[in-house]
PDB file of C-alpha atoms in Angstrom:
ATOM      1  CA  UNK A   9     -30.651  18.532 -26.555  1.00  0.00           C
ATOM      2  CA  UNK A  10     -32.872  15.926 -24.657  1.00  0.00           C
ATOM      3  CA  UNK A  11     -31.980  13.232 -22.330  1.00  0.00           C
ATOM      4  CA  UNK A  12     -31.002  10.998 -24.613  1.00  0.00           C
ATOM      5  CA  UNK A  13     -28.024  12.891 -26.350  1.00  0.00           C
ATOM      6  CA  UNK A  14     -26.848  13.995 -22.496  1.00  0.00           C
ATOM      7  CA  UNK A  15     -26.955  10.090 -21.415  1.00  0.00           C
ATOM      8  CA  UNK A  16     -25.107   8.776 -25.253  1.00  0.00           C
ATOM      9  CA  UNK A  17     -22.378  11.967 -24.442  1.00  0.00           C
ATOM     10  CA  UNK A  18     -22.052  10.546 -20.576  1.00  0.00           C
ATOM     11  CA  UNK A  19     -21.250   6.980 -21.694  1.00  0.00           C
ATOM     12  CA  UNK A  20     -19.127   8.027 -24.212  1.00  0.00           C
ATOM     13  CA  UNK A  21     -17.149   9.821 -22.207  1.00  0.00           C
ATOM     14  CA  UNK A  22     -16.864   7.580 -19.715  1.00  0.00           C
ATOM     15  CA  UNK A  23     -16.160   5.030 -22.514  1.00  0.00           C
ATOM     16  CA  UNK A  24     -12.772   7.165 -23.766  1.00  0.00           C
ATOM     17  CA  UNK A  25     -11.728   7.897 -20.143  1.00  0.00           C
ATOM     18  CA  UNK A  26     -12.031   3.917 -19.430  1.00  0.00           C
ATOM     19  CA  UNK A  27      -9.826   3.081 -22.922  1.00  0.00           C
ATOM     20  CA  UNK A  28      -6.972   5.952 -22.219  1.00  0.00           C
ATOM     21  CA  UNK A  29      -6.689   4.871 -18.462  1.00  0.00           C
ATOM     22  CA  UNK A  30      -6.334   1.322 -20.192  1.00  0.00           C
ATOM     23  CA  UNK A  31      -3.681   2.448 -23.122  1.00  0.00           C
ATOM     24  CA  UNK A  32      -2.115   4.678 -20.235  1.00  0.00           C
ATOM     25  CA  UNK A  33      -0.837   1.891 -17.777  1.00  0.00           C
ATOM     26  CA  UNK A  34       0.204   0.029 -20.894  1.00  0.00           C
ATOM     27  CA  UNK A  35       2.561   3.210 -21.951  1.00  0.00           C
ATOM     28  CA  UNK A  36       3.231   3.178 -18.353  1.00  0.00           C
ATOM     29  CA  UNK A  37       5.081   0.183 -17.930  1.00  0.00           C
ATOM     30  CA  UNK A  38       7.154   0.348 -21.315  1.00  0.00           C
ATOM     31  CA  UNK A  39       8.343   4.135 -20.074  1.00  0.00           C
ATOM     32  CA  UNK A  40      11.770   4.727 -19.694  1.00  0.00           C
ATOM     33  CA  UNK A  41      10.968   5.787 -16.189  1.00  0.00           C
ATOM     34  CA  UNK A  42       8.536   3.046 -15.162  1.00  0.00           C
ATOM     35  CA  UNK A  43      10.722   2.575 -12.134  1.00  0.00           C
ATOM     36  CA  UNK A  44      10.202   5.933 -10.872  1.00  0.00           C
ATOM     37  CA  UNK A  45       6.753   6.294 -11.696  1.00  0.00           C
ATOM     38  CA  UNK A  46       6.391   2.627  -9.464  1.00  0.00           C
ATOM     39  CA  UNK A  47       8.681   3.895  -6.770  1.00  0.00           C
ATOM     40  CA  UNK A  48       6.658   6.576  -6.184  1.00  0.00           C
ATOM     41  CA  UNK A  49       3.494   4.417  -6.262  1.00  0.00           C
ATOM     42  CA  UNK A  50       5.143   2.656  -3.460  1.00  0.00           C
ATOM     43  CA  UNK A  51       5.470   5.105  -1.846  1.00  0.00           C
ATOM     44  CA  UNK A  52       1.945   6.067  -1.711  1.00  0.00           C
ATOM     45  CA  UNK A  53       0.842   3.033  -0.615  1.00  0.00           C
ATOM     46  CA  UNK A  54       3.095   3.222   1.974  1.00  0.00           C
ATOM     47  CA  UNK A  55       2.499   6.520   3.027  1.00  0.00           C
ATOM     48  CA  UNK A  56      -1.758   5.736   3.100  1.00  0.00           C
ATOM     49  CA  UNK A  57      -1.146   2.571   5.267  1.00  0.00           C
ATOM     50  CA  UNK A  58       1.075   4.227   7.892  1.00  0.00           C
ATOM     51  CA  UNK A  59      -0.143   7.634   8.241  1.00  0.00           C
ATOM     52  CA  UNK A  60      -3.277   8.964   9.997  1.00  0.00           C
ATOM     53  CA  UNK A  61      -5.890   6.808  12.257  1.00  0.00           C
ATOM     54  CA  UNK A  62      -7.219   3.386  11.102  1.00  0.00           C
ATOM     55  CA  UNK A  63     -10.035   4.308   9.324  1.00  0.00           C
ATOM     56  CA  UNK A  64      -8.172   7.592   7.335  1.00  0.00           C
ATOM     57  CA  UNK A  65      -5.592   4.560   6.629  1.00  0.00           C
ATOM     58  CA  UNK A  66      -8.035   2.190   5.018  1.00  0.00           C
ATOM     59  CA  UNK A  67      -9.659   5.042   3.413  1.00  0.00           C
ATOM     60  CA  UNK A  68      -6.384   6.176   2.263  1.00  0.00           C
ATOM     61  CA  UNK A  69      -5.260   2.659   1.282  1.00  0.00           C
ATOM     62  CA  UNK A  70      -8.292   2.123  -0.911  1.00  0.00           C
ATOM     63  CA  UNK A  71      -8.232   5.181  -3.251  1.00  0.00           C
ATOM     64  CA  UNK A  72      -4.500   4.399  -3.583  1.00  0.00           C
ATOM     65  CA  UNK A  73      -4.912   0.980  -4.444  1.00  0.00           C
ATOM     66  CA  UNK A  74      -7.694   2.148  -7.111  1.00  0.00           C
ATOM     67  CA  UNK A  75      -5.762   4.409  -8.853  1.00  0.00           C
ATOM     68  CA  UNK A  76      -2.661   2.109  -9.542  1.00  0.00           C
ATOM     69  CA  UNK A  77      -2.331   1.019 -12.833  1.00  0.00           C
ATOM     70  CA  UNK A  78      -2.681  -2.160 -14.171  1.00  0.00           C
ATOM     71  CA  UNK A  79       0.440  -2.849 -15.315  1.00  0.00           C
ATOM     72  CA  UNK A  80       2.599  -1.213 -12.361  1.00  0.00           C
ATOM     73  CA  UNK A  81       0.778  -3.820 -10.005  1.00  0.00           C
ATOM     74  CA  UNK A  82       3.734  -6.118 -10.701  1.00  0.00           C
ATOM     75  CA  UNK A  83       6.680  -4.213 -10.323  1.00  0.00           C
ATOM     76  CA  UNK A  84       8.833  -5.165  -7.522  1.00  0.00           C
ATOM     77  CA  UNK A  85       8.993  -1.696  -5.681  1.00  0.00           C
ATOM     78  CA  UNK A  86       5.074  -1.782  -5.813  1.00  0.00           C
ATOM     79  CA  UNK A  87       4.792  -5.309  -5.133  1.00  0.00           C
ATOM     80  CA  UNK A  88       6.766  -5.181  -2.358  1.00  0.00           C
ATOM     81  CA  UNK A  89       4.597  -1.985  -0.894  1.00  0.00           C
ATOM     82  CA  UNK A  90       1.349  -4.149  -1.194  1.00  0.00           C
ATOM     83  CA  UNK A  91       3.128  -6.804   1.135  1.00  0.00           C
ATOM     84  CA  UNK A  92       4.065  -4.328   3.550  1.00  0.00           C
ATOM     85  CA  UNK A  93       0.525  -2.863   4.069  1.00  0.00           C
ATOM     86  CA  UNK A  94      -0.790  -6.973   4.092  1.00  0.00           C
ATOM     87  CA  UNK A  95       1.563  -6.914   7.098  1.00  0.00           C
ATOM     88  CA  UNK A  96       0.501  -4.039   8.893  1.00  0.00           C
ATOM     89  CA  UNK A  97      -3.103  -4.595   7.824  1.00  0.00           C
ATOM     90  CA  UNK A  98      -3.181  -8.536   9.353  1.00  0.00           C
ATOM     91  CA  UNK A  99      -0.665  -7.522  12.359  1.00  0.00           C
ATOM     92  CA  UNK A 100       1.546  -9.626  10.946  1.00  0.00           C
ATOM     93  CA  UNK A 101       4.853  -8.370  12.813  1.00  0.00           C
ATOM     94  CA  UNK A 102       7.039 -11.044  11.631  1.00  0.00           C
ATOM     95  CA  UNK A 103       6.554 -10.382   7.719  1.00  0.00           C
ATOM     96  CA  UNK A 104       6.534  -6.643   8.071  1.00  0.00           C
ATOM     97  CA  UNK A 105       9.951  -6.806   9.829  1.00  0.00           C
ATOM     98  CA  UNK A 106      10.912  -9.393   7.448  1.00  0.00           C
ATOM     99  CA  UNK A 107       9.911  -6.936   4.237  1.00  0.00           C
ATOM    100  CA  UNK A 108      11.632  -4.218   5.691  1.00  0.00           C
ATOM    101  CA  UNK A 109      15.034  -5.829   5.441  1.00  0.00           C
ATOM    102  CA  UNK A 110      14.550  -6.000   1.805  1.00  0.00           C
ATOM    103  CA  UNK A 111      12.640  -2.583   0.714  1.00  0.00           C
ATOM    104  CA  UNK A 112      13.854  -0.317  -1.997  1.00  0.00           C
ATOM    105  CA  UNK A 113      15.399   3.256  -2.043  1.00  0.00           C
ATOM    106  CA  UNK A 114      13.343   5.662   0.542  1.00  0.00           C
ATOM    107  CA  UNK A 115      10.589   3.339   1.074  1.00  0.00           C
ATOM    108  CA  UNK A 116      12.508   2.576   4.956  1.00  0.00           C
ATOM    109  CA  UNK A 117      11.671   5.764   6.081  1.00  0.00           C
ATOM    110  CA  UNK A 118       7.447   5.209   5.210  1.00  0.00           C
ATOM    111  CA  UNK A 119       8.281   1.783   7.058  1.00  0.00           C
ATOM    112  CA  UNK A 120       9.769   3.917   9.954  1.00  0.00           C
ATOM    113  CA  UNK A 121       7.026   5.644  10.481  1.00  0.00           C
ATOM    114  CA  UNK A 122       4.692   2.944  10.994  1.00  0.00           C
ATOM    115  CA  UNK A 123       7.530   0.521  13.137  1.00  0.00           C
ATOM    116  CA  UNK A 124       6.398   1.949  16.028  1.00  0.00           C
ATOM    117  CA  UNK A 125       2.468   0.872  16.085  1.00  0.00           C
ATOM    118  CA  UNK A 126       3.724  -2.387  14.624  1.00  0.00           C
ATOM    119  CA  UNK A 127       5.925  -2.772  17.388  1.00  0.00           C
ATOM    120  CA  UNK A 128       3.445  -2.036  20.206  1.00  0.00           C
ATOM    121  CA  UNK A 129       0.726  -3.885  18.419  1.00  0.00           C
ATOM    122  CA  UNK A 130       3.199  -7.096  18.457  1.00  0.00           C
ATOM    123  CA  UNK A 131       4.056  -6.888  22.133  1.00  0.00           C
ATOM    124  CA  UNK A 132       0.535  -6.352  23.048  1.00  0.00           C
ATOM    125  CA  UNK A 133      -0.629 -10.073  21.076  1.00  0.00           C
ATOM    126  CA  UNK A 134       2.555 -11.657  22.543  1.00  0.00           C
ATOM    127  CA  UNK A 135       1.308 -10.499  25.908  1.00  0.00           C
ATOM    128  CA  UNK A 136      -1.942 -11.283  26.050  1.00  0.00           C
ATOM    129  CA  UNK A 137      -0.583 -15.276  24.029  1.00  0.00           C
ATOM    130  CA  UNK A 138       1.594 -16.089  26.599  1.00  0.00           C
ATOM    131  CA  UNK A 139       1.476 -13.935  29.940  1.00  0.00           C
ATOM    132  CA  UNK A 140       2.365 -14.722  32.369  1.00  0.00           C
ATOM    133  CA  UNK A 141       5.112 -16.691  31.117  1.00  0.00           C
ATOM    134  CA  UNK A 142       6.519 -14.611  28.389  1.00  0.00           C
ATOM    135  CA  UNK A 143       9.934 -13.728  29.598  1.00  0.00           C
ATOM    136  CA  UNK A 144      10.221  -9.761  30.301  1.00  0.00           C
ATOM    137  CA  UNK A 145      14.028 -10.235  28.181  1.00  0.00           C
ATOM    138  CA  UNK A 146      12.019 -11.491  25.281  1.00  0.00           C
ATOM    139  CA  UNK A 147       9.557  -8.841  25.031  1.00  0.00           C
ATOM    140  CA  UNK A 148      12.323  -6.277  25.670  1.00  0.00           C
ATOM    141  CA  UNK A 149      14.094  -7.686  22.422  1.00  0.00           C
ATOM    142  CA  UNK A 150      11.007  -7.342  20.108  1.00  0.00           C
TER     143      UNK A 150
END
């Protein structure tokens, strides 16, 4: 075989993996468990923005993001996971609190885990905004 059949068999085969990736997240989302397959989607996405340093988290966060399907990208459970790492990504305190009143199933306890930094990271900006006169009450209560 020369280089030419080895190249035509390469972009075949990427070809057919490209189409059934395709034809897979269609299946996907007419499944009869679509919601668990996003759930756990969620999930990951949660799991690879909360866990590890900065850099293992965007890392993390990337693959993850590459490897959900098409069609799963608007399901609510995973929907709501891409707002929460938004959130945590921009230091946006208020929304991340705000999307952890209304997240699905297990996905609390992935939020959990990263409450803490978000926490720190929001008294930290409100400190440095407004000392010295940012009541000590106020920060106590975030």
């Amino acid at each position: 075989a020369n280089c030419m059949d080895v190249d035509a068999g390469k972009k075949k085969s990427k070809k057919r993996s490209f189409s059934d990736r395709k034809r897979s997240s269609v299946e996907i989302a007419s499944l009869p468990g679509a919601d668990d397959i996003a759930e756990f989607t969620a999930y990951r996405l949660l799991y690879a923005a909360g866990a590890g340093s900065k850099s293992e988290r965007s890392e993390a966060l990337l693959r993850e993001l590459r490897d959900v399907p098409k069609a799963l990208k608007t399901h609510p459970f995973v929907t709501h996971a891409l707002e929460v790492c938004e959130a945590k990504a921009s230091s946006n305190f208020h929304r991340f609190f705000a999307s952890y009143a209304k997240v699905a199933r297990m996905g609390a306890y992935l939020m959990d885990i990263m409450a803490p930094s978000v926490r720190h990271d929001a008294v930290r900006a409100m400190i440095r905004a407004y000392a010295p006169t940012v009541p000590v009450d106020f920060v106590s209560r975030v």
